[in-house]
Coordinates of C-alpha atoms and ligand atoms in Angstrom, one line a residue:
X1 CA -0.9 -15.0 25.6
X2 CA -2.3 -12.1 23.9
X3 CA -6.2 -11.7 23.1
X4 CA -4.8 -10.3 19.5
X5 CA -1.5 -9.8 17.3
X6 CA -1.7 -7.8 14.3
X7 CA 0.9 -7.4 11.7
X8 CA 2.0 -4.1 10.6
X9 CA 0.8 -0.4 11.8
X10 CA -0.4 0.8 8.6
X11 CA -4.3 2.2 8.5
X12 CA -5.8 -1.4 8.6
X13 CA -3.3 -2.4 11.5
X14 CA -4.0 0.8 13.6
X15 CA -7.4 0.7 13.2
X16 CA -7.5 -2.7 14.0
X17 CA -6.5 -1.9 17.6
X18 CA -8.5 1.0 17.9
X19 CA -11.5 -1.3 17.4
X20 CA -10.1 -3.9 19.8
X21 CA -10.1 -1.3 22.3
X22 CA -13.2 0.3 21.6
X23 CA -15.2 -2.8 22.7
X24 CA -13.0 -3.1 25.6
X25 CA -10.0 -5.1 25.3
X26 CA -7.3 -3.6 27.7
X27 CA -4.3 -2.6 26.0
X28 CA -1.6 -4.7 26.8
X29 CA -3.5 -7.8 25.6
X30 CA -3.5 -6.1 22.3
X31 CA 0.1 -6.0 20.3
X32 CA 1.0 -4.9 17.0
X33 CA 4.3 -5.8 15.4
X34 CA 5.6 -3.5 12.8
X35 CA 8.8 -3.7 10.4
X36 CA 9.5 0.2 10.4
X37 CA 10.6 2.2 12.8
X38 CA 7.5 4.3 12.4
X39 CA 3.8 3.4 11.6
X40 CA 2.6 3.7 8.1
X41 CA 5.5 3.2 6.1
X42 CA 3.6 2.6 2.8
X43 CA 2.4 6.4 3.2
X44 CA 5.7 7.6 4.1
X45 CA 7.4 6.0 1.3
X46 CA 4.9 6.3 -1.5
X47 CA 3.0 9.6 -0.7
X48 CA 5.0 12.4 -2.4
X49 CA 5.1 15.1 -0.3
X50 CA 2.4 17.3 -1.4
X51 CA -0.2 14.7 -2.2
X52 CA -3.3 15.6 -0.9
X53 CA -4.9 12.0 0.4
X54 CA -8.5 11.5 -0.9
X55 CA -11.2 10.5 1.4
X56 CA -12.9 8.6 -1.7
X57 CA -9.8 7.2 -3.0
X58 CA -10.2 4.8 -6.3
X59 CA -13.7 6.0 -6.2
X60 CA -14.1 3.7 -2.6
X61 CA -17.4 5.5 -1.0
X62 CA -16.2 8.0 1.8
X63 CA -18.0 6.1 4.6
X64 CA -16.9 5.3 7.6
X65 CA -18.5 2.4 9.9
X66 CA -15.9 1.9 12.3
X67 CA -14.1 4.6 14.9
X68 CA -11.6 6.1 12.4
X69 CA -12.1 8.0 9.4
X70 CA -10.4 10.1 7.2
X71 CA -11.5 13.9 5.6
X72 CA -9.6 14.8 2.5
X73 CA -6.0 16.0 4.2
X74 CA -2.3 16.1 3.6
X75 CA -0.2 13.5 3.9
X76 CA 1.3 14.8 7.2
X77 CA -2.5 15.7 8.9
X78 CA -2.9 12.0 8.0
X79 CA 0.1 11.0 9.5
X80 CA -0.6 12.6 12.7
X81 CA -4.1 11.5 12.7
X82 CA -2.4 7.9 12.7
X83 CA -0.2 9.0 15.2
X84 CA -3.5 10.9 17.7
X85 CA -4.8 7.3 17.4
X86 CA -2.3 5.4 19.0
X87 CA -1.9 7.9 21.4
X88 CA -5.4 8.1 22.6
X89 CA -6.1 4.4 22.6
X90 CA -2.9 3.6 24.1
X91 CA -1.6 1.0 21.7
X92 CA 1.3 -0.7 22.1
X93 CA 3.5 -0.8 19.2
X94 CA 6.7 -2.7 18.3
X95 CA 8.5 -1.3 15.8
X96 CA 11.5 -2.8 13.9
X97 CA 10.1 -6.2 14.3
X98 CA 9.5 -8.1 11.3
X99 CA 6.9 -11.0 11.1
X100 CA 8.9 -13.7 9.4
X101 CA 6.1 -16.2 10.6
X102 CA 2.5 -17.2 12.2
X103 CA 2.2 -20.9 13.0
X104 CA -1.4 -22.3 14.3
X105 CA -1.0 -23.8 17.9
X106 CA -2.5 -27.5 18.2
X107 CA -4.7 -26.2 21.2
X108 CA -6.1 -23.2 20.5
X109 CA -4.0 -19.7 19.2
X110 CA -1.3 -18.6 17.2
X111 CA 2.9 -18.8 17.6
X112 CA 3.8 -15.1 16.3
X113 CA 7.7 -15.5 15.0
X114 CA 9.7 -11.6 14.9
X115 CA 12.8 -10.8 13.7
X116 CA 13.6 -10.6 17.1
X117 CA 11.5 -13.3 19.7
X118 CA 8.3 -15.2 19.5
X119 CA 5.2 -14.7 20.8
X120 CA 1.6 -16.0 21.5
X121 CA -2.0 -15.0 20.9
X122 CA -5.7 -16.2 20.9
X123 CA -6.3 -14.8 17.1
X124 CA -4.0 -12.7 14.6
X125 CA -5.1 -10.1 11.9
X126 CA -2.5 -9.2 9.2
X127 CA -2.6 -6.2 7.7
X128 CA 0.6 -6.1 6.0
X129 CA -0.3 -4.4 2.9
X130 CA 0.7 -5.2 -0.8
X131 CA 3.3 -2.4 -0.6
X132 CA 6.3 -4.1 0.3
X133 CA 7.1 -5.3 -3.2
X134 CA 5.8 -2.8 -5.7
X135 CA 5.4 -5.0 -9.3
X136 CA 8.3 -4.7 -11.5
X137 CA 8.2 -5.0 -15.0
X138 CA 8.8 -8.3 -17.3
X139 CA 11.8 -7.3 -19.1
X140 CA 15.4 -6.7 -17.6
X141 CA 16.7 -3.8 -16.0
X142 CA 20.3 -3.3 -16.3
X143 CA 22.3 -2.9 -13.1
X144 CA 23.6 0.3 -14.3
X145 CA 20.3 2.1 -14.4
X146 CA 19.8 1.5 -10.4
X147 CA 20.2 5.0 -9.9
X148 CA 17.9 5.9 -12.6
X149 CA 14.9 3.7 -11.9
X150 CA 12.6 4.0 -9.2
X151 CA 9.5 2.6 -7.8
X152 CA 8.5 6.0 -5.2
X153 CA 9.1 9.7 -5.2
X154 CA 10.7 9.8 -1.8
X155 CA 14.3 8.0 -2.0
X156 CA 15.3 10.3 -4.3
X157 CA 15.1 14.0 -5.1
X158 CA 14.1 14.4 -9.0
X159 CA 14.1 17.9 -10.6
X160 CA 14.7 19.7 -13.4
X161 CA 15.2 16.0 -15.6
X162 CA 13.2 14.0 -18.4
X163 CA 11.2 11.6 -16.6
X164 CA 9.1 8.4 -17.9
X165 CA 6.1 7.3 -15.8
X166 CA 5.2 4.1 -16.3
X167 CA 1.5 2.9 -15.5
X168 CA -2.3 4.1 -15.5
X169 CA -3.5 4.3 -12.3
X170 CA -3.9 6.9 -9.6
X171 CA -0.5 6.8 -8.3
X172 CA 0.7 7.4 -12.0
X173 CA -1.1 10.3 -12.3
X174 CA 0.0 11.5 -9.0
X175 CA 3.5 11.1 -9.7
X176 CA 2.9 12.7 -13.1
X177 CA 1.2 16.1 -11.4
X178 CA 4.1 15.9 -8.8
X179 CA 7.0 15.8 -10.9
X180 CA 5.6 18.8 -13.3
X181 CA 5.5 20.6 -9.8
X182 CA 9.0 20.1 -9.4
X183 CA 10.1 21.0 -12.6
X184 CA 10.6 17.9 -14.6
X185 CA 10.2 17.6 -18.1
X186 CA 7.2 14.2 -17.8
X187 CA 5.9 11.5 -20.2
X188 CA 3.4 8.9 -19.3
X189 CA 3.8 5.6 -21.0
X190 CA 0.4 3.4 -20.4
X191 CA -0.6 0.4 -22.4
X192 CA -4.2 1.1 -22.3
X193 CA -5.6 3.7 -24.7
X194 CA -8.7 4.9 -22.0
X195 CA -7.7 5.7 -18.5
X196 CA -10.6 3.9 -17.1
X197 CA -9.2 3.6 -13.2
X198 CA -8.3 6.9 -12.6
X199 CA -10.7 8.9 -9.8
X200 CA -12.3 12.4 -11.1
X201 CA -9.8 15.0 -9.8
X202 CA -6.5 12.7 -11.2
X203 CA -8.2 12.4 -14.5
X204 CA -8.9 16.0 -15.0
X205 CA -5.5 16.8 -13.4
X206 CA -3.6 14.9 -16.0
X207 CA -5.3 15.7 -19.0
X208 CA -5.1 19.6 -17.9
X209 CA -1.4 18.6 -17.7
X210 CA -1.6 16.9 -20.7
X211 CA -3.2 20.1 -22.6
X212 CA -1.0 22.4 -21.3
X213 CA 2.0 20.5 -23.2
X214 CA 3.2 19.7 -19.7
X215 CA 2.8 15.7 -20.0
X216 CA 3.6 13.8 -23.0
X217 CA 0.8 10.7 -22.7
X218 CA 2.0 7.9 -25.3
X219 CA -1.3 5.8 -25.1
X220 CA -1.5 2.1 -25.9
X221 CA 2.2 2.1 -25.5
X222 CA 4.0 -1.1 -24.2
X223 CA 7.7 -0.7 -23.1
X224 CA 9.8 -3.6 -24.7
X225 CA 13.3 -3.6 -23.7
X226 CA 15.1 -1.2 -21.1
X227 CA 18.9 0.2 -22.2
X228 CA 21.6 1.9 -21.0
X229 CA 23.0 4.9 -23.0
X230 CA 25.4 7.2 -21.9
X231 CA 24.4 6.6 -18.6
X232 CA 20.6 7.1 -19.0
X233 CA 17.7 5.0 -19.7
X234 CA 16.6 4.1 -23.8
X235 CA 13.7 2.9 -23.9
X236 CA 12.3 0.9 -26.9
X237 CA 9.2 0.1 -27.0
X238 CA 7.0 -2.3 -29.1
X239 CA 4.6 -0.6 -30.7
X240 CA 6.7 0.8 -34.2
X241 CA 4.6 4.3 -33.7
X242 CA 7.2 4.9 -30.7
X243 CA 10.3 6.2 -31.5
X244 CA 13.0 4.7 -29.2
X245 CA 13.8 7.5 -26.2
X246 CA 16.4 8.8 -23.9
X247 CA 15.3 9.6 -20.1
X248 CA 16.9 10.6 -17.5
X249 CA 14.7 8.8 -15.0
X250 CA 11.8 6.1 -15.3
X251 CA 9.3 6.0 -12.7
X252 CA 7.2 3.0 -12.2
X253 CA 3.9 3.3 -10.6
X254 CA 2.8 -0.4 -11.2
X255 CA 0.9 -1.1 -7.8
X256 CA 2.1 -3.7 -5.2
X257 CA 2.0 -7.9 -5.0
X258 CA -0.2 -9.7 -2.2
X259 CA 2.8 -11.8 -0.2
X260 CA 1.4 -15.0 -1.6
X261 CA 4.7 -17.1 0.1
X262 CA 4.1 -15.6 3.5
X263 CA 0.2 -16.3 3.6
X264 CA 0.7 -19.7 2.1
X265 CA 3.1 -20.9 4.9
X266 CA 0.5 -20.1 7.0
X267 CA -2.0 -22.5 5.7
X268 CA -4.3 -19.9 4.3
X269 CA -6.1 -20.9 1.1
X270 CA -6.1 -19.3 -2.4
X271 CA -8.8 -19.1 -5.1
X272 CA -6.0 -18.1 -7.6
X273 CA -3.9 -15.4 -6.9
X274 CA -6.2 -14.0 -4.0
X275 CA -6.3 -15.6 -0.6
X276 CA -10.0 -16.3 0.7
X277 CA -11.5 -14.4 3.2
X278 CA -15.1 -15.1 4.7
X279 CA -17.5 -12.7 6.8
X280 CA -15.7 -10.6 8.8
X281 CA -12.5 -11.1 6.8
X282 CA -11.7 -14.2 8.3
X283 CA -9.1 -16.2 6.3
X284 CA -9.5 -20.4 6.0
X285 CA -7.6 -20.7 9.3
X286 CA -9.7 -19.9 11.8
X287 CA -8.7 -16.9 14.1
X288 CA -6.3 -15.8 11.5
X289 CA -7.9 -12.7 9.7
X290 CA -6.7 -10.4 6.6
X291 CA -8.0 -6.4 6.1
X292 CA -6.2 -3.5 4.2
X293 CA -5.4 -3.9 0.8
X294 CA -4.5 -7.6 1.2
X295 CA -8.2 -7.9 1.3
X296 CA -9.2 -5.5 -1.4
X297 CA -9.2 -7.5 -4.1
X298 CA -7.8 -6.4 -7.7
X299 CA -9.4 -3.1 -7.7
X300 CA -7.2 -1.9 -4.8
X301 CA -7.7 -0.6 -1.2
X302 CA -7.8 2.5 0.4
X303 CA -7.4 4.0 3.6
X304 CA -10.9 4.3 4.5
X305 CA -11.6 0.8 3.2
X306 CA -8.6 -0.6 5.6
X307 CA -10.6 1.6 8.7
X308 CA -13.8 0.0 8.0
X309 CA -12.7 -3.6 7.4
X310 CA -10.9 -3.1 10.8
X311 CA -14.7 -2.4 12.1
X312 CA -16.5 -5.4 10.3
X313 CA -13.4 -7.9 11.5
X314 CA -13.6 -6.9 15.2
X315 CA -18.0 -7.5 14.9
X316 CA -17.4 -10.6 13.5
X317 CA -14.7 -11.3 16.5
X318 CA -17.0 -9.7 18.9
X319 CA -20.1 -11.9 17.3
X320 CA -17.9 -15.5 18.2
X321 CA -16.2 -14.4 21.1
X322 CA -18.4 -12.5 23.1
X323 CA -16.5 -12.8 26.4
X324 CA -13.8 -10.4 25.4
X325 CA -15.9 -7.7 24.2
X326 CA -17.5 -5.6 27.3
X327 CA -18.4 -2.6 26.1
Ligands
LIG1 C1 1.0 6.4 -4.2 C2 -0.2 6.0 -3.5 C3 -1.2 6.9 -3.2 C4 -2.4 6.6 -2.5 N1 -3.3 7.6 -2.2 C5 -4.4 7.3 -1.4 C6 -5.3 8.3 -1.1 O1 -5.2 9.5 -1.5 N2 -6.3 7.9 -0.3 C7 -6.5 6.7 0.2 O2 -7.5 6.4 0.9 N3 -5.6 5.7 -0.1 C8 -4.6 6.0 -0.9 N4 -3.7 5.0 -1.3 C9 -4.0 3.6 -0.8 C10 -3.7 3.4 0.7 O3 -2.4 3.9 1.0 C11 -3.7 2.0 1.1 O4 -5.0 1.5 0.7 C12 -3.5 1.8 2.6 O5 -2.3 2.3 3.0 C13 -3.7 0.3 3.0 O6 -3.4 0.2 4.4 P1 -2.9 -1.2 5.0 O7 -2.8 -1.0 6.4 O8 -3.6 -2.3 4.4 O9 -1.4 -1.4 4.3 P2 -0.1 -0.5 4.4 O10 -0.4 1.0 4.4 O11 0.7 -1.0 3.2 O12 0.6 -0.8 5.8 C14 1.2 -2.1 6.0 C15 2.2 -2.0 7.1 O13 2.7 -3.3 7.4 C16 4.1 -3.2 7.6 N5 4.6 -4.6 7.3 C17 4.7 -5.2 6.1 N6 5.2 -6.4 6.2 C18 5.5 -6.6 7.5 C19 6.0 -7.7 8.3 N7 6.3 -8.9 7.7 N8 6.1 -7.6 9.6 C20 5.7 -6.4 10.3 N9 5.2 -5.4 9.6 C21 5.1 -5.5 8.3 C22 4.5 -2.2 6.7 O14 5.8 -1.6 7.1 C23 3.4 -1.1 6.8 O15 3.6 -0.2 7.8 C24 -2.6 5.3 -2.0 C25 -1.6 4.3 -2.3 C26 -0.4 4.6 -3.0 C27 0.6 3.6 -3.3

């Protein structure tokens, strides 16, 4: 039996260990499970390339509590930071090993079910992320516009086209400064009027963009219905003021959904649509704890958020279970 499973090598999950073995847990009672073949696949797939990662992301206070921290950087020095961690602290990851599962033993610990085996520990921590299903939007998407929708900037190589970002937030105005860089001809459709959730640098980015003629923002604007035409996207939207246009490409940047299915099965409780987490980010089962962004709450995570939740989750372990914390 392992002192401690966590789910998923993203920032929370990784930092999760290096806090386990900080305190003194040896490494092979420590196991993280991860569906990718690499760590961090959230970053991988929704970082563009050149996105410089923000230590104060979403506004989140740049301070660090725990024994991992990020600097503004790239997304590749981040990467490798990631990668310097598991390294030095020896972790032992599995990748390609999906958690379909976590059922409470009647004793004491957790059953751990993988894509490929089972297996056994004293507590879990998820730290799965909301990423793996970014939010799609209400109305239908027709089946011929596959190629032509997307939810990242990774899958597919978009230049020199008329492309419609769809959302508010940070990552919309990333995706808006990213595809100007590459050459495309951008409008931002965003059904709020004020872009009140948008940090400093992407505000002034995209209304520099915005000036310069090189993003068209259509505020207040609510897309309606989603057409084929000649094999690109019409889009109608509600609001008469809004002509009906043609894109090439639409680009949703609409955040992620908390796997409500997967925590339910558990046993973990919901106040709505967020599941509840005590001190220490300890869920209703007890042993069983949540950090990253399935913690964060509507306002979103960060990076530096995940790190330092991965710190206040192993005190609070540490604080009940003395024994397994030497150092
Ligand atoms: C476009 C974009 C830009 C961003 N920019 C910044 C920024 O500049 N600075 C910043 O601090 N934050 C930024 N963020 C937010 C930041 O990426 C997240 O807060 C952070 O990644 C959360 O870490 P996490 O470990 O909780 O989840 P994730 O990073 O989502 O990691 C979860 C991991 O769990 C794995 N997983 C999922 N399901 C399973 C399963 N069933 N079994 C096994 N493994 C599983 C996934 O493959 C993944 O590797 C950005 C987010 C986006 C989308």
């Amino acid at each position: 039996m392992y002192e401690m499973i966590i789910v998923g090598a993203g920032p929370a999950g990784i930092s999760m260990a290096a806090e386990a073995r900080t305190v003194g847990i040896p490494s092979e009672h420590i196991l993280i499970l991860e569906k990718g073949d690499t760590h961090s696949w959230a970053i991988r797939k929704f970082y563009p390339a050149s996105k410089v990662v923000l230590a104060n992301y979403k506004g989140i206070d740049a301070i660090c509590t725990g024994v991992m921290c990020i600097a503004d950087m790239s997304k590749e020095e981040t990467l490798t930071y990631i990668d310097r961690t598991i390294e030095q602290y020896e972790l032992s990851v599995h990748y390609n090993e999906t958690v379909h599962g976590i059922r409470p033993l009647q004793e004491e610990g957790f059953e751990v079910a993988t894509s490929k085996r089972s297996y056994q520990a004293q507590r879990c921590v998820i730290a799965i992320g909301i990423l793996d299903k970014p939010n799609k939007p209400a109305y239908r998407i027709p089946v011929s516009l596959n190629t032509r929708v997307h939810y990242d900037l990774t899958s597919a190589v978009l230049e020199n086209e008329d492309c419609l970002v769809v959302g508010g937030g940070d990552t919309a105005s990333e995706y808006c400064q990213y595809l100007v860089e590459h050459g495309n001809r951008v409008t931002l459709s965003y059904r709020q009027t004020e872009f009140s959730r948008l940090n400093r640098i992407n505000h002034e980015s995209l209304m520099a963009l915005e000036q310069r003629g090189q993003v068209t923002i259509l505020r207040g604007s609510n897309i309606n219905q989603l057409l084929e035409e000649s094999g690109r996207a019409r889009v109608v939207f509600e609001e008469e003021k809004f002509q009906p246009q043609s894109f090439g490409h639409i680009v949703y940047a609409l955040g992620g959904t908390t796997p409500t299915n997967f925590l339910k099965a558990i046993g973990i409780a919901f106040e709505g649509t967020m599941p509840i987490v005590k001190e220490g980010y300890e869920t209703s089962v007890p042993g069983l704890y949540l950090i990253g962004d399935l913690s964060a709450g509507k306002k979103g995570g960060s990076i530096n958020l995940a790190f330092n939740m991965a710190a206040e989750a192993m005190q609070s372990i540490c604080g009940r279970s003395p024994e397994i914390c030497r150092e």
